[in-house]
mmCIF file of C-alpha atoms in Angstrom:
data_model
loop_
_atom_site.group_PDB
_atom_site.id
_atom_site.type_symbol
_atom_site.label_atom_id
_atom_site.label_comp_id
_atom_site.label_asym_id
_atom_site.label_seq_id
_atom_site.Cartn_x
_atom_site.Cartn_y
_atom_site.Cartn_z
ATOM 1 C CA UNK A 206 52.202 3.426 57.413
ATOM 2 C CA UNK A 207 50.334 -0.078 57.198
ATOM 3 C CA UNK A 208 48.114 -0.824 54.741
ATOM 4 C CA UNK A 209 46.104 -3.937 54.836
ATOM 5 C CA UNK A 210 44.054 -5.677 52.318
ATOM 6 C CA UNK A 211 40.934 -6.958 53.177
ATOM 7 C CA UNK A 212 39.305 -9.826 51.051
ATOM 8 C CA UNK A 213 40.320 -12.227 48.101
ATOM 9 C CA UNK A 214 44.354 -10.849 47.463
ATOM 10 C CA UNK A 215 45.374 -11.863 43.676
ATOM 11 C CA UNK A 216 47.283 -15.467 42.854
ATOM 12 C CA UNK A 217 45.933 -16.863 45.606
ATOM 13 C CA UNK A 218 44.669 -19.436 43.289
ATOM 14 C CA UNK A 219 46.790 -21.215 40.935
ATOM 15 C CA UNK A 220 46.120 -20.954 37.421
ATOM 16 C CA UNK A 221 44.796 -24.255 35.883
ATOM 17 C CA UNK A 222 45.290 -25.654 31.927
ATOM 18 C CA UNK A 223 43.717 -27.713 30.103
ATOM 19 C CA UNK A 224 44.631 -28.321 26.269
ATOM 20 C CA UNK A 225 42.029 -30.136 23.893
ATOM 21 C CA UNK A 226 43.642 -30.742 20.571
ATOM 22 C CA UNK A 227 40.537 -32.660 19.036
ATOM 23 C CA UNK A 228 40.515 -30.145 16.753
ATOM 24 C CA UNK A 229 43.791 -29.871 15.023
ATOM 25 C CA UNK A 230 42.263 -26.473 13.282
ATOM 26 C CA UNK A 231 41.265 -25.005 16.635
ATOM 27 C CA UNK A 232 43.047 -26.379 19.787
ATOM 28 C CA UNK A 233 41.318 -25.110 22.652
ATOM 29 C CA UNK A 234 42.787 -24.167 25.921
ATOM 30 C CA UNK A 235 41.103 -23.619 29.114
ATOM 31 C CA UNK A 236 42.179 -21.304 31.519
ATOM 32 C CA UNK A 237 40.899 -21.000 35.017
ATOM 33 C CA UNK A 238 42.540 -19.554 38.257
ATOM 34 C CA UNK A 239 44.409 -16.324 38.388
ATOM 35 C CA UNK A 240 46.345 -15.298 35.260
ATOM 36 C CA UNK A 241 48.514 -12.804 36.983
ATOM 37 C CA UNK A 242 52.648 -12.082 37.005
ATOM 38 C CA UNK A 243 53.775 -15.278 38.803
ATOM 39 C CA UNK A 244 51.713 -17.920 37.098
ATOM 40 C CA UNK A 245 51.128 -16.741 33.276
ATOM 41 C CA UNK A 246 54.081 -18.117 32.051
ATOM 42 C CA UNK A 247 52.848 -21.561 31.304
ATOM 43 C CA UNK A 248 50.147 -20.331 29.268
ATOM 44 C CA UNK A 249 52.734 -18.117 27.283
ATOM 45 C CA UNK A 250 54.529 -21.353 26.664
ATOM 46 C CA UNK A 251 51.298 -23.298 26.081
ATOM 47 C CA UNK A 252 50.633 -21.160 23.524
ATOM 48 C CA UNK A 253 54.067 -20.691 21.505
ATOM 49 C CA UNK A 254 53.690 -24.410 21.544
ATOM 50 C CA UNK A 255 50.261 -24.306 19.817
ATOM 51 C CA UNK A 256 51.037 -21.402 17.321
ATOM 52 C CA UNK A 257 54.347 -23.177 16.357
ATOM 53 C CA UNK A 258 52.399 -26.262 14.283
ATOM 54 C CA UNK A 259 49.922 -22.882 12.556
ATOM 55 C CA UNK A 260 46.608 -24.038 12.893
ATOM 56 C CA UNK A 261 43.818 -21.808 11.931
ATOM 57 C CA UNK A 262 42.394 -20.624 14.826
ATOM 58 C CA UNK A 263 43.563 -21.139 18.471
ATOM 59 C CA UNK A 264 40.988 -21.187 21.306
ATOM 60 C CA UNK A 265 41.136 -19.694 24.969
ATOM 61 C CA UNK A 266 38.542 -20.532 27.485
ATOM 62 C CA UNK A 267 37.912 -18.513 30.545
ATOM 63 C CA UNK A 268 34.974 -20.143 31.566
ATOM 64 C CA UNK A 269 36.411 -20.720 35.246
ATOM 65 C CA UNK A 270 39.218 -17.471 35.257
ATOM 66 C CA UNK A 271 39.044 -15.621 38.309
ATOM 67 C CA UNK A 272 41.230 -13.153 38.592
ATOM 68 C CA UNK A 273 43.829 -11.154 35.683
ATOM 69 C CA UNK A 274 46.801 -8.663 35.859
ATOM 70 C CA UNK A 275 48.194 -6.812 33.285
ATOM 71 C CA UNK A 276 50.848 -9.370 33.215
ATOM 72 C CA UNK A 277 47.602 -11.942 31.942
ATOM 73 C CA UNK A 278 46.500 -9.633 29.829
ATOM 74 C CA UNK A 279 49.524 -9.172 27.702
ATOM 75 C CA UNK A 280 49.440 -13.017 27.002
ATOM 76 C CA UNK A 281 46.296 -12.653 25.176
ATOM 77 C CA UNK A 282 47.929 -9.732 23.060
ATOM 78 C CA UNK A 283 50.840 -12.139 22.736
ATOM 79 C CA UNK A 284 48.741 -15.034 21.995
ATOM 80 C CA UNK A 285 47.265 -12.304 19.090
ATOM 81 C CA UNK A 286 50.198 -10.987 17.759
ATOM 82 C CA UNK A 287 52.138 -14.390 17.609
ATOM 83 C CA UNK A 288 49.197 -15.662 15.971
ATOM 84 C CA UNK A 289 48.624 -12.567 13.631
ATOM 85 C CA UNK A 290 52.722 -13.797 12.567
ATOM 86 C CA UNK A 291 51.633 -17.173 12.066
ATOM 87 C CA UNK A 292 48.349 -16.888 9.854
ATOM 88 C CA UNK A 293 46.610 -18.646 12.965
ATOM 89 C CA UNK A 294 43.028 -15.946 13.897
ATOM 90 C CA UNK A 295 42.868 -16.153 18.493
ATOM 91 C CA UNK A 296 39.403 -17.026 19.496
ATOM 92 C CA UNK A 297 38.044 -15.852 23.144
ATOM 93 C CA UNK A 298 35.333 -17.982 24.665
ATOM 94 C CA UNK A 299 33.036 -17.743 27.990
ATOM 95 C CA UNK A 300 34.985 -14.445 28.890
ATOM 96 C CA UNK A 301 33.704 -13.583 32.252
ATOM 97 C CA UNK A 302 32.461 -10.163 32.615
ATOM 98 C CA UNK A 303 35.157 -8.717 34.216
ATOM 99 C CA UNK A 304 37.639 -9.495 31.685
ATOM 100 C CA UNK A 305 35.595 -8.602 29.011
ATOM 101 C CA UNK A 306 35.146 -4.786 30.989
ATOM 102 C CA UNK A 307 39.211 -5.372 30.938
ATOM 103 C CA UNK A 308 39.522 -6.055 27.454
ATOM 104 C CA UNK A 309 37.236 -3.161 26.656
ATOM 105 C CA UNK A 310 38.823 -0.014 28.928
ATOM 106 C CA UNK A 311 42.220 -1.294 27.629
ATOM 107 C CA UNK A 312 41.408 -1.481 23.584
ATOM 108 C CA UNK A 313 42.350 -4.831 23.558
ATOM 109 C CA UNK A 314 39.112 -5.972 22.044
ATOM 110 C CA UNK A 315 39.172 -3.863 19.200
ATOM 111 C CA UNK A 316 42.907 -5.563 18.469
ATOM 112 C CA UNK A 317 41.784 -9.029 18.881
ATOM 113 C CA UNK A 318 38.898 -7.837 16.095
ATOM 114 C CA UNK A 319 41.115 -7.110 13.414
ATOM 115 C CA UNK A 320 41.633 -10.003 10.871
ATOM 116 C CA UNK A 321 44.540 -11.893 9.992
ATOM 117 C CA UNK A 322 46.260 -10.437 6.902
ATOM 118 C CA UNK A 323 45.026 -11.933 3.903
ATOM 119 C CA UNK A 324 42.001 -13.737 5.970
ATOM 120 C CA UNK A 325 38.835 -11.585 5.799
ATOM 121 C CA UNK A 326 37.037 -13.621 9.036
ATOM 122 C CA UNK A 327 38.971 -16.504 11.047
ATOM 123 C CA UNK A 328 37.584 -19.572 11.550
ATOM 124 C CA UNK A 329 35.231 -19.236 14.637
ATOM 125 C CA UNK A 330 34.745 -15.769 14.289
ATOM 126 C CA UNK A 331 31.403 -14.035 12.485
ATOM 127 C CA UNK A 332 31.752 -11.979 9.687
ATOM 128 C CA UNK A 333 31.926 -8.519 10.823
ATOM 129 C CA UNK A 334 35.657 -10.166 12.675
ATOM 130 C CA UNK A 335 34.961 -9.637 16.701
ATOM 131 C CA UNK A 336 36.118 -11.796 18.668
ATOM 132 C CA UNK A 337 33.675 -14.537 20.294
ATOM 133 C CA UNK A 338 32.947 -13.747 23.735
ATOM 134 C CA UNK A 339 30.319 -15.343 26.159
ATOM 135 C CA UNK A 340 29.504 -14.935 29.758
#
């Protein structure tokens, strides 16, 4: 049996990073590309590097993501529970609507919701603790 895929196939595009630190409280990182098994491990790194100085709040853009796997996805619940370790509150921005539908089926948004121990709301988050997330 053949099967062939027709269309866009995943990692066809190379995931791109880009790290602002002009905010020592809330370095922001901007993903774009395909966050999938063979090119997530530079943001993994990326962000152990972050989370290692403790800052408040660390940022993750997905303004120009295209495509996730489950292998992306556990990065961001990384990127949560490293940071949930550290004191430091993981803040989503311009999450495309896919990935917020992903986030959503999966219960991964109601994670990234919960406060940091001892830290009612994290810096960058509103009050009632979810996430930011804009398309």
């Amino acid at each position: 049996m053949n099967v062939v895929l027709h269309g866009r196939t995943p990692e066809t595009t190379p995931l791109s990073l880009t790290v602002d630190r002009s905010n020592p409280a809330a370095p922001l990182v901007r993903v774009g590309g395909d966050l999938a098994y063979t090119t997530a491990g530079p943001l993994r790194k990326e962000i152990d590097r972050l989370l290692a100085g403790a800052p408040p709040a660390v940022v993750l853009d997905f303004a120009d993501l295209l495509f996730i796997d489950s292998t992306g996805l556990a990065v961001i619940v990384h990127a949560w529970r490293q940071g949930q370790e550290a004191g430091t509150a993981l803040e989503l921005r311009t999450v495309p609507r896919f990935l917020g539908t992903i986030l959503d089926m999966t219960g991964v948004t109601g994670l990234l919701s919960r406060p940091s121990p001892g830290r009612p709301s994290a810096p960058g988050q509103p009050e009632n603790g979810r996430p930011t997330a804009t398309a």
